[in-house]
Coordinates of C-alpha atoms in Angstrom, one line a residue:
M1 CA 20.7 7.7 5.7
P2 CA 18.6 4.5 5.9
P3 CA 17.3 2.8 2.6
K4 CA 14.8 4.9 1.2
F5 CA 12.0 3.4 -1.3
G6 CA 9.5 5.1 -3.5
T7 CA 8.6 4.8 -7.2
S8 CA 12.0 5.0 -8.1
G9 CA 13.0 2.3 -6.0
L10 CA 14.7 1.0 -3.4
R11 CA 17.8 3.4 -2.6
G12 CA 20.7 2.6 -0.1
L13 CA 24.1 2.2 0.9
V14 CA 25.1 -0.9 0.0
S15 CA 26.1 -2.2 3.6
E16 CA 22.4 -1.1 4.7
L17 CA 20.8 -3.4 1.8
T18 CA 21.0 -6.6 3.8
P19 CA 19.8 -9.8 2.6
K20 CA 16.6 -9.6 5.1
L21 CA 15.8 -6.2 3.8
V22 CA 16.3 -7.1 0.2
A23 CA 14.1 -10.3 0.6
S24 CA 11.7 -7.9 2.5
Y25 CA 10.9 -5.7 -0.5
V26 CA 11.0 -8.7 -3.1
R27 CA 8.3 -10.2 -1.4
G28 CA 6.4 -7.1 -0.6
F29 CA 6.4 -6.3 -4.0
I30 CA 5.4 -9.8 -4.7
A31 CA 2.0 -9.4 -1.9
A32 CA 1.2 -6.5 -3.7
C33 CA 1.6 -6.0 -7.0
P34 CA 0.5 -7.9 -10.0
H35 CA 3.9 -10.2 -11.5
G36 CA 2.6 -12.3 -14.2
S37 CA 3.9 -16.1 -14.1
A38 CA 7.5 -14.9 -13.5
I39 CA 9.7 -12.1 -12.6
H40 CA 12.5 -11.1 -14.8
V41 CA 15.7 -10.1 -12.7
G42 CA 18.4 -8.2 -14.3
W43 CA 21.3 -6.4 -12.7
D44 CA 24.4 -3.2 -13.6
L45 CA 27.8 -3.7 -13.7
R46 CA 28.5 -2.0 -10.0
P47 CA 30.7 -4.5 -8.0
S48 CA 27.6 -5.4 -5.6
S49 CA 24.6 -6.1 -8.1
P50 CA 25.3 -9.7 -8.8
M51 CA 25.2 -10.3 -5.0
I52 CA 22.2 -8.8 -4.6
A53 CA 20.9 -10.0 -7.8
E54 CA 21.3 -13.7 -6.3
I55 CA 19.2 -12.7 -3.3
V56 CA 16.5 -11.4 -5.2
L57 CA 16.2 -14.6 -8.1
Q58 CA 16.3 -16.6 -4.4
T59 CA 13.4 -14.7 -3.4
V60 CA 11.3 -14.9 -6.2
Q61 CA 11.5 -18.8 -6.3
A62 CA 11.5 -18.8 -2.5
C63 CA 7.5 -17.2 -3.3
G64 CA 6.8 -20.1 -5.5
I65 CA 7.5 -18.0 -8.9
T66 CA 9.4 -18.5 -11.6
A67 CA 12.6 -16.5 -11.8
V68 CA 14.1 -15.8 -15.2
R69 CA 17.5 -14.6 -14.8
C70 CA 18.5 -11.6 -17.7
G71 CA 21.7 -10.8 -16.9
P72 CA 23.2 -7.5 -16.6
V73 CA 21.4 -5.7 -19.4
P74 CA 19.9 -2.2 -19.4
T75 CA 16.7 -1.3 -17.3
P76 CA 14.8 -0.7 -20.4
A77 CA 16.0 -3.9 -22.3
L78 CA 14.8 -5.8 -18.8
A79 CA 11.4 -4.2 -19.0
L80 CA 10.8 -4.6 -22.7
G81 CA 11.1 -8.2 -22.3
A82 CA 9.3 -9.0 -19.4
M83 CA 6.4 -6.5 -20.3
N84 CA 6.2 -8.3 -23.4
A85 CA 6.5 -11.8 -21.9
G86 CA 3.3 -10.2 -19.6
C87 CA 5.6 -10.4 -16.6
G88 CA 7.0 -8.4 -13.8
A89 CA 10.8 -7.3 -13.4
I90 CA 13.2 -6.5 -11.0
M91 CA 16.8 -4.4 -11.8
I92 CA 19.3 -4.0 -9.7
T93 CA 20.9 -1.0 -9.4
G94 CA 21.9 2.3 -8.0
S95 CA 21.4 4.5 -11.2
H96 CA 23.7 7.1 -11.5
I97 CA 24.7 7.4 -7.9
P98 CA 28.5 5.9 -6.7
A99 CA 29.4 2.3 -6.0
D100 CA 29.0 2.1 -2.8
R101 CA 25.2 2.4 -3.0
N102 CA 22.9 0.3 -5.0
G103 CA 18.9 -0.6 -5.0
L104 CA 16.1 -2.1 -6.9
K105 CA 13.9 -0.9 -9.1
F106 CA 10.2 -2.7 -9.9
Y107 CA 8.2 -3.6 -12.5
V108 CA 4.8 -4.5 -13.2
P109 CA 3.5 -6.5 -16.5
S110 CA 2.2 -3.0 -17.8
G111 CA 5.4 -1.1 -16.8
E112 CA 7.1 1.0 -14.2
V113 CA 5.2 1.0 -10.7
S114 CA 3.0 3.6 -10.2
K115 CA 2.5 6.0 -6.7
E116 CA -0.3 3.3 -5.7
D117 CA 2.0 0.6 -6.7
E118 CA 4.6 2.3 -4.2
T119 CA 2.1 2.8 -1.2
Q120 CA 0.7 -1.1 -1.6
I121 CA 4.4 -2.2 -1.9
L122 CA 5.3 -0.4 1.9
A123 CA 1.9 -0.9 3.1
S124 CA 2.6 -5.1 2.6
L125 CA 6.0 -5.1 4.5
D126 CA 4.2 -4.8 7.9
A127 CA 1.9 -8.1 7.3
L128 CA 4.2 -10.2 5.0
P129 CA 2.4 -13.8 3.8
D130 CA 4.0 -16.9 4.7
L131 CA 6.2 -18.5 2.6
P132 CA 4.4 -21.4 0.3
E133 CA 5.9 -25.3 1.0
F134 CA 7.0 -24.8 -2.6
T135 CA 9.6 -22.8 -4.9
G136 CA 9.9 -21.7 -8.0
A137 CA 11.7 -22.7 -10.7
E138 CA 15.0 -20.7 -12.7
E139 CA 15.2 -20.1 -16.2
T140 CA 17.8 -17.7 -18.4
Y141 CA 16.9 -15.5 -21.2
P142 CA 19.9 -15.4 -23.0
T143 CA 18.5 -12.9 -26.0
C144 CA 17.2 -9.8 -23.6
A145 CA 19.7 -7.7 -24.9
S146 CA 19.4 -8.9 -28.5
D147 CA 15.9 -8.2 -28.4
Y148 CA 16.6 -4.7 -26.9
I149 CA 18.7 -4.1 -30.2
A150 CA 16.6 -5.3 -32.8
R151 CA 13.8 -3.2 -31.5
Y152 CA 15.6 -0.3 -32.8
T153 CA 17.6 -1.6 -35.7
S154 CA 14.2 -3.5 -37.3
A155 CA 12.1 0.1 -36.7
F156 CA 15.4 2.6 -38.3
G157 CA 16.6 0.3 -40.7
A158 CA 20.3 -1.0 -42.0
K159 CA 21.1 2.6 -43.0
A160 CA 19.7 5.1 -41.1
L161 CA 23.0 6.0 -39.9
S162 CA 24.9 5.3 -42.8
G163 CA 28.0 6.9 -42.9
M164 CA 27.9 8.6 -39.7
R165 CA 30.8 8.6 -37.2
I166 CA 29.5 7.6 -33.3
G167 CA 31.6 8.1 -30.6
I168 CA 30.5 5.2 -28.0
Y169 CA 31.7 6.5 -24.2
Q170 CA 31.6 2.8 -22.7
H171 CA 32.7 3.6 -19.5
S172 CA 30.4 1.1 -16.7
S173 CA 27.4 1.5 -18.5
V174 CA 25.4 -1.4 -18.7
A175 CA 24.5 -0.6 -22.6
R176 CA 27.8 -0.2 -23.3
D177 CA 28.2 -3.2 -25.9
I178 CA 24.5 -2.8 -27.0
M179 CA 25.0 1.2 -27.9
V180 CA 28.2 -0.4 -30.3
S181 CA 26.2 -3.0 -31.8
A182 CA 23.1 -1.0 -32.3
V183 CA 24.7 1.9 -34.1
Q184 CA 26.9 -0.7 -36.1
D185 CA 23.7 -2.3 -37.1
C186 CA 21.7 0.7 -38.1
G187 CA 24.8 1.7 -40.7
G188 CA 26.9 3.5 -38.3
I189 CA 30.5 3.7 -37.8
P190 CA 31.4 3.2 -34.0
I191 CA 34.0 4.5 -32.2
P192 CA 34.4 2.5 -28.8
L193 CA 35.7 4.8 -26.3
A194 CA 36.7 4.7 -22.6
W195 CA 36.0 1.1 -21.5
S196 CA 36.3 1.0 -17.8
D197 CA 36.2 -2.2 -15.6
T198 CA 35.7 0.0 -12.5
F199 CA 32.5 1.5 -11.7
I200 CA 32.1 5.3 -13.0
P201 CA 28.6 6.9 -11.0
V202 CA 28.1 9.2 -14.7
D203 CA 25.1 11.8 -14.1
T204 CA 23.8 12.9 -17.7
E205 CA 22.1 15.8 -15.9
A206 CA 25.2 16.8 -14.2
V207 CA 28.4 16.5 -16.6
S208 CA 31.8 17.8 -14.9
R209 CA 33.8 20.3 -16.7
D210 CA 36.5 17.8 -17.3
A211 CA 34.4 15.3 -19.0
R212 CA 33.3 17.5 -21.0
I213 CA 36.6 18.9 -22.2
R214 CA 37.3 14.9 -23.0
F215 CA 34.2 14.8 -24.9
A216 CA 35.7 17.6 -27.3
G217 CA 38.5 16.0 -27.3
W218 CA 37.8 12.5 -28.6
C219 CA 34.7 14.3 -31.2
A220 CA 38.4 16.4 -32.6
E221 CA 40.5 13.3 -32.2
H222 CA 38.0 10.8 -34.1
S223 CA 36.5 13.1 -36.6
L224 CA 32.8 12.3 -34.8
D225 CA 29.7 13.0 -36.4
A226 CA 28.2 12.5 -32.5
L227 CA 28.9 10.8 -29.2
I228 CA 26.9 8.5 -27.3
S229 CA 26.7 7.6 -23.7
T230 CA 24.2 6.3 -20.8
D231 CA 24.3 6.4 -17.3
G232 CA 25.1 2.9 -15.3
D233 CA 21.6 1.3 -15.8
A234 CA 21.0 2.9 -19.5
D235 CA 17.6 4.8 -18.5
R236 CA 19.0 7.8 -19.2
P237 CA 21.0 8.8 -22.2
M238 CA 23.3 11.3 -23.0
L239 CA 24.1 12.8 -26.7
T240 CA 27.0 15.1 -27.6
D241 CA 27.5 16.8 -31.0
H242 CA 30.5 16.9 -33.4
T243 CA 32.0 19.5 -31.0
G244 CA 31.5 17.8 -28.2
T245 CA 28.8 19.5 -26.5
I246 CA 25.8 17.8 -24.8
V247 CA 22.3 18.0 -25.8
P248 CA 20.7 18.4 -23.1
G249 CA 17.9 15.2 -21.8
D250 CA 14.8 18.1 -22.2
V251 CA 16.1 19.0 -26.1
L252 CA 16.8 15.5 -26.7
G253 CA 13.2 14.7 -25.7
P254 CA 11.3 17.2 -28.4
L255 CA 14.3 16.1 -31.2
A256 CA 12.6 12.6 -30.9
A257 CA 9.0 13.2 -30.2
R258 CA 9.0 15.3 -33.5
A259 CA 11.4 12.7 -35.6
L260 CA 8.2 10.0 -34.5
G261 CA 5.3 12.3 -35.3
A262 CA 3.8 12.5 -31.3
E263 CA 1.6 15.1 -31.5
A264 CA 1.4 15.3 -27.4
L265 CA 4.0 15.8 -24.8
C266 CA 4.1 15.1 -21.1
T267 CA 7.5 15.9 -19.0
P268 CA 8.1 17.6 -15.9
V269 CA 8.0 21.2 -14.9
S270 CA 11.8 21.0 -14.6
S271 CA 12.3 20.6 -18.7
N272 CA 13.1 23.3 -21.4
S273 CA 9.9 25.4 -21.8
M274 CA 10.8 26.0 -25.3
I275 CA 8.6 23.6 -26.5
G276 CA 5.6 26.1 -26.1
Q277 CA 6.8 27.1 -28.6
M278 CA 7.7 24.6 -31.4
N279 CA 4.3 23.9 -33.6
C280 CA 4.4 20.9 -34.0
F281 CA 2.9 19.8 -30.5
T282 CA -0.8 20.6 -29.9
T283 CA -1.2 19.6 -26.2
I284 CA 1.5 19.9 -23.2
R285 CA 0.9 18.4 -19.8
R286 CA 3.8 19.5 -17.1
T287 CA 4.0 17.1 -14.3
K288 CA 5.8 16.8 -11.1
I289 CA 9.2 15.0 -11.5
G290 CA 9.6 11.4 -12.0
S291 CA 8.6 9.1 -14.3
P292 CA 5.7 7.6 -12.5
F293 CA 3.9 11.1 -13.2
V294 CA 5.3 11.5 -16.9
I295 CA 3.4 8.3 -17.0
A296 CA -0.3 9.2 -15.2
A297 CA -0.2 12.0 -17.4
M298 CA 0.7 10.1 -20.5
E299 CA -2.2 7.6 -19.7
N300 CA -4.8 10.2 -18.6
L301 CA -4.5 11.5 -22.5
L302 CA -4.7 7.8 -23.7
D303 CA -8.0 7.0 -21.8
K304 CA -9.4 10.5 -23.4
D305 CA -8.3 9.3 -26.4
S306 CA -6.9 5.8 -27.1
D307 CA -5.2 6.6 -30.5
A308 CA -3.7 10.0 -28.9
K309 CA 0.4 10.1 -30.4
V310 CA 1.7 11.1 -26.7
A311 CA 4.8 10.8 -25.9
G312 CA 6.8 11.5 -22.3
Y313 CA 10.4 12.4 -21.3
E314 CA 12.4 13.6 -18.5
A315 CA 14.7 16.5 -18.1
N316 CA 17.4 13.7 -17.7
G317 CA 16.5 12.6 -21.4
G318 CA 14.7 9.5 -20.1
F319 CA 11.9 8.6 -23.1
L320 CA 8.5 7.0 -22.8
L321 CA 6.6 6.2 -26.2
G322 CA 2.7 5.9 -25.7
F323 CA 1.8 5.4 -29.2
T324 CA 3.3 2.9 -32.1
A325 CA 5.4 5.1 -34.2
Q326 CA 6.3 4.8 -38.2
A327 CA 10.1 5.3 -37.9
T328 CA 11.9 5.1 -41.3
S329 CA 12.0 1.4 -41.8
G330 CA 9.2 -0.3 -39.6
P331 CA 7.2 0.4 -36.5
L332 CA 7.8 1.1 -32.8
T333 CA 5.6 -0.2 -30.4
P334 CA 4.8 2.0 -27.0
L335 CA 7.3 1.2 -24.0
M336 CA 6.1 3.2 -21.6
T337 CA 9.7 3.1 -19.1
R338 CA 12.4 5.4 -19.8
D339 CA 14.4 4.6 -22.4
C340 CA 18.1 5.4 -23.6
L341 CA 18.3 4.0 -27.2
L342 CA 15.3 6.0 -28.8
P343 CA 15.9 9.6 -27.6
M344 CA 19.3 9.1 -29.3
L345 CA 18.9 7.1 -32.3
A346 CA 15.4 9.2 -33.6
P347 CA 17.4 13.1 -33.3
L348 CA 20.7 11.3 -35.3
V349 CA 18.6 9.4 -37.7
A350 CA 16.1 12.3 -38.2
A351 CA 19.3 14.6 -38.4
R352 CA 21.3 12.8 -41.2
A353 CA 17.9 11.8 -43.3
A354 CA 17.4 15.7 -43.4
G355 CA 21.3 16.2 -44.4
Q356 CA 22.0 18.2 -41.1
S357 CA 24.3 17.6 -38.2
I358 CA 22.6 17.4 -34.5
A359 CA 24.4 21.1 -33.8
Q360 CA 22.0 22.3 -36.6
A361 CA 19.1 20.3 -35.9
V362 CA 19.4 21.9 -31.9
A363 CA 19.9 25.3 -33.3
D364 CA 17.2 25.3 -35.2
L365 CA 14.8 25.5 -32.0
P366 CA 13.5 28.0 -30.3
P367 CA 16.4 30.2 -28.5
C368 CA 16.0 28.8 -24.9
F369 CA 18.6 27.1 -23.1
T370 CA 19.2 24.9 -20.0
A371 CA 21.7 23.4 -17.3
A372 CA 21.7 21.8 -14.4
D373 CA 23.7 20.7 -11.5
R374 CA 23.6 19.5 -8.5
L375 CA 25.4 19.5 -4.4
E376 CA 26.0 16.2 -3.3
N377 CA 25.8 15.3 0.4
I378 CA 22.9 17.3 0.8
D379 CA 20.3 15.0 3.3
Q380 CA 16.7 16.6 2.9
E381 CA 16.8 17.4 6.9
Q382 CA 19.6 20.1 5.7
S383 CA 17.9 21.3 2.4
G384 CA 14.2 20.8 3.9
P385 CA 14.0 24.0 6.1
F386 CA 15.8 25.9 3.4
L387 CA 13.4 25.4 0.6
T388 CA 10.1 25.6 2.8
R389 CA 11.4 29.5 4.2
L390 CA 12.0 30.1 0.0
K391 CA 8.9 28.9 -0.7
Q392 CA 6.9 30.1 1.8
D393 CA 8.3 33.7 2.1
S394 CA 8.9 36.2 -0.8
F395 CA 11.5 38.1 1.4
A396 CA 13.7 35.1 2.0
R397 CA 13.6 34.8 -1.6
A398 CA 14.5 38.2 -2.5
A399 CA 17.6 37.9 -0.2
F400 CA 18.7 34.7 -1.8
F401 CA 17.8 35.7 -5.7
T402 CA 19.7 38.5 -4.9
T403 CA 21.3 38.9 -8.0
M404 CA 18.1 38.4 -10.3
P405 CA 15.8 40.9 -11.6
P406 CA 12.2 40.8 -9.7
E407 CA 10.0 37.4 -9.7
Q408 CA 7.5 37.2 -12.1
N409 CA 6.3 33.7 -11.4
V410 CA 6.4 31.0 -8.5
D411 CA 5.6 27.4 -9.1
D412 CA 5.4 24.7 -6.3
T413 CA 4.6 21.8 -8.5
D414 CA 8.1 19.8 -7.8
G415 CA 10.4 22.0 -5.4
L416 CA 10.6 26.0 -5.9
R417 CA 10.7 27.1 -9.7
V418 CA 11.0 30.9 -9.9
T419 CA 10.1 32.8 -13.1
F420 CA 12.0 36.4 -13.4
E421 CA 11.6 39.3 -15.1
G422 CA 13.2 38.9 -19.1
G423 CA 12.5 35.2 -18.7
A424 CA 15.1 33.7 -16.9
V425 CA 14.2 30.4 -14.6
I426 CA 15.6 28.7 -11.9
H427 CA 14.2 26.2 -9.9
L428 CA 15.5 24.0 -6.6
R429 CA 14.8 20.7 -6.0
P430 CA 16.2 18.2 -3.4
S431 CA 16.7 14.7 -5.1
G432 CA 14.4 12.1 -4.8
N433 CA 16.6 9.2 -3.9
A434 CA 19.8 10.2 -3.4
P435 CA 21.1 12.6 -0.5
E436 CA 21.3 15.4 -3.6
F437 CA 20.3 19.0 -4.3
R438 CA 19.2 20.3 -7.8
C439 CA 19.2 23.2 -9.6
Y440 CA 18.1 23.7 -12.8
V441 CA 18.1 26.8 -14.8
E442 CA 16.9 28.6 -18.1
A443 CA 18.1 31.8 -19.9
D444 CA 18.1 33.0 -23.7
S445 CA 22.0 31.8 -24.2
P446 CA 24.2 29.3 -23.3
L447 CA 26.4 31.4 -21.6
A448 CA 23.9 32.8 -19.6
A449 CA 22.6 29.9 -18.4
V450 CA 25.9 28.2 -17.6
A451 CA 26.9 31.8 -15.2
L452 CA 23.5 31.7 -13.8
L453 CA 23.7 27.7 -12.8
E454 CA 27.6 28.6 -11.5
T455 CA 26.2 31.7 -9.5
H456 CA 23.2 30.1 -7.8
L457 CA 25.0 26.7 -6.8
N458 CA 28.0 29.1 -5.0
L459 CA 24.5 30.2 -2.9
L460 CA 23.6 27.1 -2.3
R461 CA 26.8 26.0 -0.7
D462 CA 26.6 28.6 1.5
Q463 CA 23.4 28.1 2.6
L464 CA 24.0 24.4 2.7
T465 CA 27.1 22.8 3.4

């Protein structure tokens, strides 16, 4: 599968991300998008990222622009620093996909690139301008990571997590040390676990059974109140309760939004439906899957009311803040890019303040339970015709969903989302940036959700492999 470009960035096999290809997309971004006086460059910890970062830095300078070397930092930290400086940014990361792949994420001074920016970048590749006769300078930003930590420790305070034992599943996340510092600076007791010198592609939406067993063991062994982690570039959170049970990203999102006083929510159609039963949110907007769609919905609400207390989140847990929220010790200014720390810290701080465990906070929510996983190495050439057939043919759907009651509603906003009599939901969708096919389900109990997911993953394997 050749390298693919979209609003999640450029993704592909490392062997196919040639210096010429990388330089072309960097130049296309510079030609098509606003970038301020400089471009900040950061990268994750996969082996190929430093090499690709050097190509990016050199290309930026060759275009006559200052390149700011930020080093290995989380994507939201890079975006925060660049946005505060009024600059663009490029993150070298393959996010949660395996180490034989990598990519670039692009940021304009206002945040993530939009669908319109994507179109402009692609169009510019066919007519790249000649390089200028001068080169830009290189600067460094050594406090990028510490500024990101300070955003949260100043807002929540030095006692916000006092006495809480928080496990940090470090693996190869670029935020592995940042999570330790953030917990400690907020008064918690960090317990670092499983540092890895080898890159591990952690997908917070598809955590294996073996990993879940490991989490439960760590929680028991170390008497943890919670366990936290992220994906490779730290724009997706993962949090478990004291038993090692994962709190899904589309549960973390509403918990964080409620804790921060948000009144309006923007989230993809794949997210947990329980938010419709939470009386703290007056406005809910459902979007296609992907942060650009969530951001567009947030901006639409803010255009109508600049004081709207709007937050956004994805099913993978990436959280976007669209207003200045008042946390326990200070304000949190907007950050319109997917973040990992905020949706983990805000629910933990709120639970501690209420004298609850995270498990109790989750149990108090409306009873709607999700599960998600994916089949890997499934190209859209394989999955596309299958999904089209299900969308267009009710008999084909009935034959595939043979174990389900009659369908009640069909939603093709993004992929195929079918609601059945009794309330169960199955949502099928190809990944937009990796050769994967995803399955999301909803049911009225955790066990029912897991069973529903396993059944339909097996049915998908029969159809697609």
